[in-house]
mmCIF file of C-alpha atoms and ligand atoms in Angstrom:
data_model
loop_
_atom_site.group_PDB
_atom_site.id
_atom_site.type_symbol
_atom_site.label_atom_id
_atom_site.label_comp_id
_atom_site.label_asym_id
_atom_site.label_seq_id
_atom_site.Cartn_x
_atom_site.Cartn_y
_atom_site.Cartn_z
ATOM 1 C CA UNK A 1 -123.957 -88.857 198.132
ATOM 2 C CA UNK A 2 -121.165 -91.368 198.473
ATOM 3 C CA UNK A 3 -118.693 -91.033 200.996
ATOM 4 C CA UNK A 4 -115.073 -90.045 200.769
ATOM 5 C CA UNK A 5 -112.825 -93.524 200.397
ATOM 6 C CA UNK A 6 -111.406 -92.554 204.171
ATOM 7 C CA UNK A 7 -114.897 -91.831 205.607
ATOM 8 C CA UNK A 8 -116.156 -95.385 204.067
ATOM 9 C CA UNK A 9 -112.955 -97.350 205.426
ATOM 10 C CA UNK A 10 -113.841 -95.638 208.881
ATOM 11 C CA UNK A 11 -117.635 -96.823 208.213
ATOM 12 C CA UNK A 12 -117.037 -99.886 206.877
ATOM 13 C CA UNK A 13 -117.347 -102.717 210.314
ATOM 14 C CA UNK A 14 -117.989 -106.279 210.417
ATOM 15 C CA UNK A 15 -121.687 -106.368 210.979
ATOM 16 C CA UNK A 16 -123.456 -109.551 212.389
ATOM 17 C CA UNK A 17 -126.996 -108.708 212.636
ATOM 18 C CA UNK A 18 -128.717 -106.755 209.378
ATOM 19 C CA UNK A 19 -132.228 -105.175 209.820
ATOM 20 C CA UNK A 20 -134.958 -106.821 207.519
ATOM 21 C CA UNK A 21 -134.463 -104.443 204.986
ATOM 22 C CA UNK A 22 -134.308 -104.954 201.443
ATOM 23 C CA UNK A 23 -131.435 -103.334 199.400
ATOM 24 C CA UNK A 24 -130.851 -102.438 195.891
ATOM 25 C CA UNK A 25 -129.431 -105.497 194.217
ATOM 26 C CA UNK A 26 -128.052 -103.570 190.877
ATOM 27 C CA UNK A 27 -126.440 -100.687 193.673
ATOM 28 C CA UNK A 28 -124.840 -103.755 194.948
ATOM 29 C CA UNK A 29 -123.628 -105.417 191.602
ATOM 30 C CA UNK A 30 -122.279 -102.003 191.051
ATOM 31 C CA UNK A 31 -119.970 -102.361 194.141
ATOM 32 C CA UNK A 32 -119.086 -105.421 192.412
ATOM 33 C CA UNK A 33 -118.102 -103.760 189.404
ATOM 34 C CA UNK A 34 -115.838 -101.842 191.428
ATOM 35 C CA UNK A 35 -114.535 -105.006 193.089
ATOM 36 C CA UNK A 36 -113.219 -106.110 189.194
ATOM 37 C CA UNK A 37 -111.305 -103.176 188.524
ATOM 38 C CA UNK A 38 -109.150 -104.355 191.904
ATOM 39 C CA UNK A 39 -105.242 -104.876 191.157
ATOM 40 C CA UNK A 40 -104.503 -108.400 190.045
ATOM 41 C CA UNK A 41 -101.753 -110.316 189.935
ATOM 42 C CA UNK A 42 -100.486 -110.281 185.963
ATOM 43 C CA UNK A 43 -103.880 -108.799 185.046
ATOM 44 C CA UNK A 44 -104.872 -112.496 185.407
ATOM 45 C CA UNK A 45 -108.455 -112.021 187.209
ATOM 46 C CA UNK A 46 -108.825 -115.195 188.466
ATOM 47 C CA UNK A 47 -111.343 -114.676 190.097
ATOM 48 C CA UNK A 48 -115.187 -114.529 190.022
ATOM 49 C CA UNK A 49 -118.208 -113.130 191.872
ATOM 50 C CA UNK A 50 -121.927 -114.561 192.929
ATOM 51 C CA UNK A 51 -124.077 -112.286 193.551
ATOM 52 C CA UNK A 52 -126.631 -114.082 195.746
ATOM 53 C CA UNK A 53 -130.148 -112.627 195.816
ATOM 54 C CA UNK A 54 -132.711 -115.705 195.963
ATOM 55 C CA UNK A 55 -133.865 -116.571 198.779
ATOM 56 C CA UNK A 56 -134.031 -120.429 198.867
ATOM 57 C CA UNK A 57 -129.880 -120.334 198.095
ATOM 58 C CA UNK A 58 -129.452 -117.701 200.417
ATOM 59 C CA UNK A 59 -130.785 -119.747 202.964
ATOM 60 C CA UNK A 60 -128.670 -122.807 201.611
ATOM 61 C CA UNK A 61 -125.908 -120.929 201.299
ATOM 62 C CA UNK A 62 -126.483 -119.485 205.686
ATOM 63 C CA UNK A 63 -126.580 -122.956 206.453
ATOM 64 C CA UNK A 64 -123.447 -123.307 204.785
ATOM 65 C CA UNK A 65 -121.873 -120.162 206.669
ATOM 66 C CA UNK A 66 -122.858 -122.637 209.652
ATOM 67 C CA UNK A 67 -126.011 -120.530 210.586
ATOM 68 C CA UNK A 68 -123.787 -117.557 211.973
ATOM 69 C CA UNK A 69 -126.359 -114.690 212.393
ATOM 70 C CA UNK A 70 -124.257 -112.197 209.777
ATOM 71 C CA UNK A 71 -124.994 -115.299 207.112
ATOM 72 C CA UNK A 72 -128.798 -115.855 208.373
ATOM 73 C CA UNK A 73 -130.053 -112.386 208.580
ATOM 74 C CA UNK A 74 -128.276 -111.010 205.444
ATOM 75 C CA UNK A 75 -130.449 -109.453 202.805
ATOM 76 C CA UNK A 76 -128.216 -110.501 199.906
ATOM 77 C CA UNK A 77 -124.543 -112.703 199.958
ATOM 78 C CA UNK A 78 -121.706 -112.379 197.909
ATOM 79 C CA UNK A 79 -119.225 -115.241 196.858
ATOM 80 C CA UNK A 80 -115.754 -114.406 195.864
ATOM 81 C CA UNK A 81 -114.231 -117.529 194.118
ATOM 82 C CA UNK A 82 -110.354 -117.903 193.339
ATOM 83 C CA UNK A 83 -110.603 -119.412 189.558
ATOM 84 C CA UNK A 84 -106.323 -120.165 189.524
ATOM 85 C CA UNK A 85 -107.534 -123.023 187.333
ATOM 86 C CA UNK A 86 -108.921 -120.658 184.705
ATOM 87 C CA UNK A 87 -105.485 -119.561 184.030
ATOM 88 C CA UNK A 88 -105.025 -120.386 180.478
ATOM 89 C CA UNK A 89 -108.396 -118.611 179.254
ATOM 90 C CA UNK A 90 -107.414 -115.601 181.187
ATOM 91 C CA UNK A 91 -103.657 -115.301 179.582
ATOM 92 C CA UNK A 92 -105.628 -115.940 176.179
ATOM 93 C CA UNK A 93 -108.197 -112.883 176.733
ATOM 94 C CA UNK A 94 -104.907 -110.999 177.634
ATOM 95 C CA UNK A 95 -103.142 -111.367 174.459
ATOM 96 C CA UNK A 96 -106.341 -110.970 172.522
ATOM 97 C CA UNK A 97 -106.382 -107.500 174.040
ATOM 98 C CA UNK A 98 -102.552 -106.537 173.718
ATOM 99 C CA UNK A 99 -103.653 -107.495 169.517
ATOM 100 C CA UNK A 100 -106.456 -105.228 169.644
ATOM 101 C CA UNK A 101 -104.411 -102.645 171.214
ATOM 102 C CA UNK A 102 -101.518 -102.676 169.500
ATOM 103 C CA UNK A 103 -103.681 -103.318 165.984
ATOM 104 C CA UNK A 104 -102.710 -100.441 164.107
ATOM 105 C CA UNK A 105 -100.293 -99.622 161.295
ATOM 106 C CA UNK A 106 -96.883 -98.066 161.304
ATOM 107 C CA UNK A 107 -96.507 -99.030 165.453
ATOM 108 C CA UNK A 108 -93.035 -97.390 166.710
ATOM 109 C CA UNK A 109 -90.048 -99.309 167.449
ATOM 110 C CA UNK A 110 -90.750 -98.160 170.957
ATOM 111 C CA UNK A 111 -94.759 -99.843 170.633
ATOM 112 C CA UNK A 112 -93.398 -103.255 168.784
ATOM 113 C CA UNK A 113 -90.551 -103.798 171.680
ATOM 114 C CA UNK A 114 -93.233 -103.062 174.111
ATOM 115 C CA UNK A 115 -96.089 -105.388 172.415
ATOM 116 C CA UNK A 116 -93.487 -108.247 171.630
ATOM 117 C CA UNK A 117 -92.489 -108.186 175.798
ATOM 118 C CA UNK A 118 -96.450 -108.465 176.990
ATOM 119 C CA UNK A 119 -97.008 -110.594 174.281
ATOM 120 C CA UNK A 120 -94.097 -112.823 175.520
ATOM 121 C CA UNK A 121 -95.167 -112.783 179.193
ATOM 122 C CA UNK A 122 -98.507 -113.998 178.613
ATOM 123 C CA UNK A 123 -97.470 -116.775 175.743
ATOM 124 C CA UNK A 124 -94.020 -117.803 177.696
ATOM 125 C CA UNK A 125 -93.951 -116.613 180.892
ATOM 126 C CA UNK A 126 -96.766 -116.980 182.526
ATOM 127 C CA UNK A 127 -97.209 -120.700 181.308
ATOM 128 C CA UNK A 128 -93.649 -121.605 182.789
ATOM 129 C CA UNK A 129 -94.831 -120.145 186.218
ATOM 130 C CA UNK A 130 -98.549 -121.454 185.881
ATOM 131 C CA UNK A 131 -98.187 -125.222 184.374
ATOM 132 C CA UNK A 132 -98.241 -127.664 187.219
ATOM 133 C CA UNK A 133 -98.329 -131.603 187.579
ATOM 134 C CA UNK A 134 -100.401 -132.784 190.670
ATOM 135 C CA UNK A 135 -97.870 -129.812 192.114
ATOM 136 C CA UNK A 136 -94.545 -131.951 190.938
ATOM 137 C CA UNK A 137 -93.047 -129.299 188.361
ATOM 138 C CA UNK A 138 -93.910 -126.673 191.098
ATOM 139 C CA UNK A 139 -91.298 -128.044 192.941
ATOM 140 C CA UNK A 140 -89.118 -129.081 190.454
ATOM 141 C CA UNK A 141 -89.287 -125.365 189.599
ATOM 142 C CA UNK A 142 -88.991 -123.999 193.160
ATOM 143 C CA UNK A 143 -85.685 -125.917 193.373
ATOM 144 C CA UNK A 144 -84.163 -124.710 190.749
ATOM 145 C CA UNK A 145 -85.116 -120.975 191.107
ATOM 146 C CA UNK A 146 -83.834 -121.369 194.674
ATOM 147 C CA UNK A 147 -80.254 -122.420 193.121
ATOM 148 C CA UNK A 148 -80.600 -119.118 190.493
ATOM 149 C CA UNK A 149 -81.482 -117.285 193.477
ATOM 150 C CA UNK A 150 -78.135 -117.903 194.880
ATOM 151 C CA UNK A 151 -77.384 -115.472 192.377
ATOM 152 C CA UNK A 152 -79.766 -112.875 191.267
ATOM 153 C CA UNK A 153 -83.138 -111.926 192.783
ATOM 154 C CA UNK A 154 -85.924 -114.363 190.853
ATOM 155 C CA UNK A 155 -89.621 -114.749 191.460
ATOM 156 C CA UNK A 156 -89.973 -117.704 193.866
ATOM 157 C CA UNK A 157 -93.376 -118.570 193.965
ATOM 158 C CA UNK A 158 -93.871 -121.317 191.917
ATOM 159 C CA UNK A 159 -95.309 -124.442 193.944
ATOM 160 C CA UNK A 160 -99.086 -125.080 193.904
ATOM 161 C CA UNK A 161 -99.600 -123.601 197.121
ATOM 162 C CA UNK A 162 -97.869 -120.294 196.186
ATOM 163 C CA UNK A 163 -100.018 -119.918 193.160
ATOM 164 C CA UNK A 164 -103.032 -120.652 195.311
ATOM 165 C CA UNK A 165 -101.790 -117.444 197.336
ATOM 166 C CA UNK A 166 -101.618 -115.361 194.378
ATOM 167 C CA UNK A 167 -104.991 -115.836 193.321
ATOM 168 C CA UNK A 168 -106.592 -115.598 196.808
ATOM 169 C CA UNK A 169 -104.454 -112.964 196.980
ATOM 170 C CA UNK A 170 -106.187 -110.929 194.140
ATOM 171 C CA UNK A 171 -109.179 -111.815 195.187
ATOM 172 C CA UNK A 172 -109.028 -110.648 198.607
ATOM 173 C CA UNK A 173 -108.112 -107.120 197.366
ATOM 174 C CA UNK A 174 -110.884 -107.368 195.270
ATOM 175 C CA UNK A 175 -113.697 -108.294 198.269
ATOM 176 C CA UNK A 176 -111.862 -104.976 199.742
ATOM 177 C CA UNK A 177 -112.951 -103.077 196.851
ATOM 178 C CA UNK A 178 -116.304 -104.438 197.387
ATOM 179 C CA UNK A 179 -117.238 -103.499 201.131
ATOM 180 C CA UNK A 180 -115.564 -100.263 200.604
ATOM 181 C CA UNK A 181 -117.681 -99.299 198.025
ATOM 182 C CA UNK A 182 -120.503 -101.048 199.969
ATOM 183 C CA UNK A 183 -119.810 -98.886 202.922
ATOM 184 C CA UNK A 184 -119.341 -95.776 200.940
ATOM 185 C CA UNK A 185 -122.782 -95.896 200.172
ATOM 186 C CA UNK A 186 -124.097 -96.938 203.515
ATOM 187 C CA UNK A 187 -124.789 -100.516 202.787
ATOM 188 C CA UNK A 188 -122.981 -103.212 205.715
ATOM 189 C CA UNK A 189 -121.184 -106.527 205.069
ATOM 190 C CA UNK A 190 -119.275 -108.806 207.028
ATOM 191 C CA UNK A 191 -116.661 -111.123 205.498
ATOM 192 C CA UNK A 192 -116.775 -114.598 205.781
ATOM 193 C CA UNK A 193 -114.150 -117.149 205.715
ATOM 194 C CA UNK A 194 -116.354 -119.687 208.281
ATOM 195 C CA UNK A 195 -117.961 -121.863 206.050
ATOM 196 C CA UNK A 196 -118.610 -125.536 204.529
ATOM 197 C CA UNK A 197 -116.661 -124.682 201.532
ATOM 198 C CA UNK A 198 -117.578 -127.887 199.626
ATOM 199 C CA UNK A 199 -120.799 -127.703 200.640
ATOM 200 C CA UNK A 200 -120.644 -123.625 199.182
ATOM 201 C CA UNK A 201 -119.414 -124.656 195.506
ATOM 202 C CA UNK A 202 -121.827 -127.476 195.742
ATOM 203 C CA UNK A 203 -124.540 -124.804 196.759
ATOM 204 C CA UNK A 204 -123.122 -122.863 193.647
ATOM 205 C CA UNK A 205 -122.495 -125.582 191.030
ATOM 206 C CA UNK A 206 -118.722 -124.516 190.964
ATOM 207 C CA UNK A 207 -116.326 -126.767 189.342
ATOM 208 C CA UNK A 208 -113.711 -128.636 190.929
ATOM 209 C CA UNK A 209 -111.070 -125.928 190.599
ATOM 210 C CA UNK A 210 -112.241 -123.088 191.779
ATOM 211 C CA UNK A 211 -111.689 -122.207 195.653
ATOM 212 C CA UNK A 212 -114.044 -120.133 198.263
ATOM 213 C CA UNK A 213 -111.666 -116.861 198.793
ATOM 214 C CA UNK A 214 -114.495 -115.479 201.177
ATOM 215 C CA UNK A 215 -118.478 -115.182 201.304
ATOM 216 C CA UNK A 216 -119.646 -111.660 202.380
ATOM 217 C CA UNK A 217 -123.061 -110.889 204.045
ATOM 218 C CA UNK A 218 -124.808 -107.728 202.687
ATOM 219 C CA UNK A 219 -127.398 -105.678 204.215
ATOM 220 C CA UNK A 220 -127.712 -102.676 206.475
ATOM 221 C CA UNK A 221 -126.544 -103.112 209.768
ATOM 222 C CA UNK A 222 -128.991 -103.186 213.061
ATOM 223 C CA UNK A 223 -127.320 -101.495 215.862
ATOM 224 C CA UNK A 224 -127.157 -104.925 217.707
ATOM 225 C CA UNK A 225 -125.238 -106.039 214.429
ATOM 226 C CA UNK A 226 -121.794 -104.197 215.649
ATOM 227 C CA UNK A 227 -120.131 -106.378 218.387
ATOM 228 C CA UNK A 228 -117.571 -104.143 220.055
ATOM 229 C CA UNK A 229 -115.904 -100.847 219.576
ATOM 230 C CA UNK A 230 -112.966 -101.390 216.416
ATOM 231 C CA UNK A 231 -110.023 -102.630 217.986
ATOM 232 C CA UNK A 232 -106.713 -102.596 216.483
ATOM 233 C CA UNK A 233 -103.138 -102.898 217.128
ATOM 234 C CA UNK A 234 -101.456 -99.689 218.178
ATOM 235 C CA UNK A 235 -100.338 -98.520 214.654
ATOM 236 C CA UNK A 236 -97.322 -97.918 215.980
ATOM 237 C CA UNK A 237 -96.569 -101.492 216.500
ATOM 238 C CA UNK A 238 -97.287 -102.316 212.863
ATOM 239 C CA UNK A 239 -95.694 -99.362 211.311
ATOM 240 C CA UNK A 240 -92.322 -99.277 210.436
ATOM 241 C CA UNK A 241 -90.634 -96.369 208.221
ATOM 242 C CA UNK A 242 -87.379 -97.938 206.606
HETATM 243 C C1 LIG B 301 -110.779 -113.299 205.702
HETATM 244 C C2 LIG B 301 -111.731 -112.938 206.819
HETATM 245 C C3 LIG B 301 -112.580 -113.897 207.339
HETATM 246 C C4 LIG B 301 -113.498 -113.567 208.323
HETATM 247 N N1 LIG B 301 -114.394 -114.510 208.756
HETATM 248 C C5 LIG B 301 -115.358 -114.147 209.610
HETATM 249 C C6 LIG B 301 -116.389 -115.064 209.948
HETATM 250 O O1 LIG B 301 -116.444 -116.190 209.473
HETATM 251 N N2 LIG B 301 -117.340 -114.660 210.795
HETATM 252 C C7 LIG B 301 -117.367 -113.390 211.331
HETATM 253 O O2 LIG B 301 -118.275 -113.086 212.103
HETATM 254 N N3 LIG B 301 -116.396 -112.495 211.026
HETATM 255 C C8 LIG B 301 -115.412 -112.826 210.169
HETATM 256 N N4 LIG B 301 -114.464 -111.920 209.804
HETATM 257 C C9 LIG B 301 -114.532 -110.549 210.324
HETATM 258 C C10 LIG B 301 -113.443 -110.252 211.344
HETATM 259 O O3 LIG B 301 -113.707 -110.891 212.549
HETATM 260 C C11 LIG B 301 -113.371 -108.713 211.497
HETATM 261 O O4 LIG B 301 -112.954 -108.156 210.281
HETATM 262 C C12 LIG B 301 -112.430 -108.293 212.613
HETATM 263 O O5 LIG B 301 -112.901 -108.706 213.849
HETATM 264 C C13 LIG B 301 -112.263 -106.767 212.637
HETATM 265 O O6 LIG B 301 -113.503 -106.093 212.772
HETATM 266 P P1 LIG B 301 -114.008 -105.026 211.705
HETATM 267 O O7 LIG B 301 -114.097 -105.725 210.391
HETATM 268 O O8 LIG B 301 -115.367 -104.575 212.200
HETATM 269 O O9 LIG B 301 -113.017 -103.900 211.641
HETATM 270 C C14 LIG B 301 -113.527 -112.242 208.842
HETATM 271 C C15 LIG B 301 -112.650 -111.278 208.324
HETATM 272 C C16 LIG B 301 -111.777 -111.618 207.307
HETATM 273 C C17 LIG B 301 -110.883 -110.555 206.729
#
């Protein structure tokens, strides 16, 4: 049985040492599925997920992951790529939904306002915030939302290296989903963000654009595997009621 979402974030440690034994690759894929249905940033998905399970790019890929032990004793590896540059397809799929959804006769002046709006953010708005020049209109664009934000609130992240955040930043909640539900049915992982990234979309055959968010190690842990007891800051020091 799986366990409760609290129970698996309680499970759920960095492991660095996996026994040698197999797991289920589709139970895993699963977790991956789950790892997809994370929240993303404009319902963009930007993201992707390898699924590593042979064992010659496994090895590759632990080389890569500079032979740490929770990369070189890992039954199975998982790569979660930030695909910002796949922007355009993603706003396309998008709209090709919102049509589907909103393809039926007679909609209600309350269903044509609201198709019209999603249709506009994904045709007009998201291209104004997404459409870069080697980073140059970023700024451009920063500038001048930093002059209209000397008078109304406006979204401010507009230079290359804000939209890189977004995107890692969907894709990191979406390697959450992933060990969670990895942990929730007793399988380990360990996140990785020491690697050879080059050398990891080379490994992968990834194009130009898309970016390592994290690799994560999958297997079930060895009792050696677990460092040190969890530490954490006292919540109190991160906690703040306003
Ligand atoms: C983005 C990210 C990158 C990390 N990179 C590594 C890594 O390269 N190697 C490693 O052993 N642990 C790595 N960790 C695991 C952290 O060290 C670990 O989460 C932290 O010590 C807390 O322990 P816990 O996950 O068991 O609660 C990473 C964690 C995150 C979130």
């Amino acid at each position: 049985m799986e366990k409760t979402v609290s129970d698996a974030i309680a499970y759920r440690r960095s492991t660095r040492v996996y026994k040698d034994e197999p797991i289920d690759t589709e139970k895993v894929k699963q977790c991956l599925v789950n790892a997809s249905l994370a929240p993303t940033s404009s319902n963009l998905q930007l993201w992707e997920f390898y699924h590593i399970t042979d064992k010659a790019v496994l090895s590759k890929l632990a080389e890569a992951c500079f032979s740490q032990s929770a990369a070189k004793t890992a039954q199975q590896l998982v790569v979660i790529v930030a695909r910002k540059d796949l922007w355009r397809k993603r706003a396309k799929a998008n709209i090709e939904f919102l049509n589907k959804v909103y393809n039926k006769p007679n909609l209600s002046e309350r269903d044509l306002k609201r198709k019209k709006m999603a249709t506009d953010y994904y045709k007009k708005l998201i291209p104004t915030i997404y459409t870069d020049v080697l980073g140059i209109l970023g700024y451009i664009k920063y500038a001048v939302f930093q002059i209209i934000g000397l008078f109304k609130p406006i979204y401010r992240q507009t230079r290359l290296s804000d939209m890189r955040i977004v995107a890692h930043k969907s894709a990191g909640l979406a390697a959450q989903n992933f060990m969670t539900s990895m942990a929730a049915i007793g399988y380990d992982t360990c996140p990785m963000e020491g690697s050879d990234t080059l050398k990891v979309k080379q490994i992968l055959k990834l194009p130009k654009g898309a970016e390592i968010n994290m690799v994560i190690s999958c297997g079930i842990r060895d009792d050696k595997g677990i460092y040190s007891p969890r530490f954490r800051i006292p919540f109190e020091e991160v906690y703040f009621e306003v």
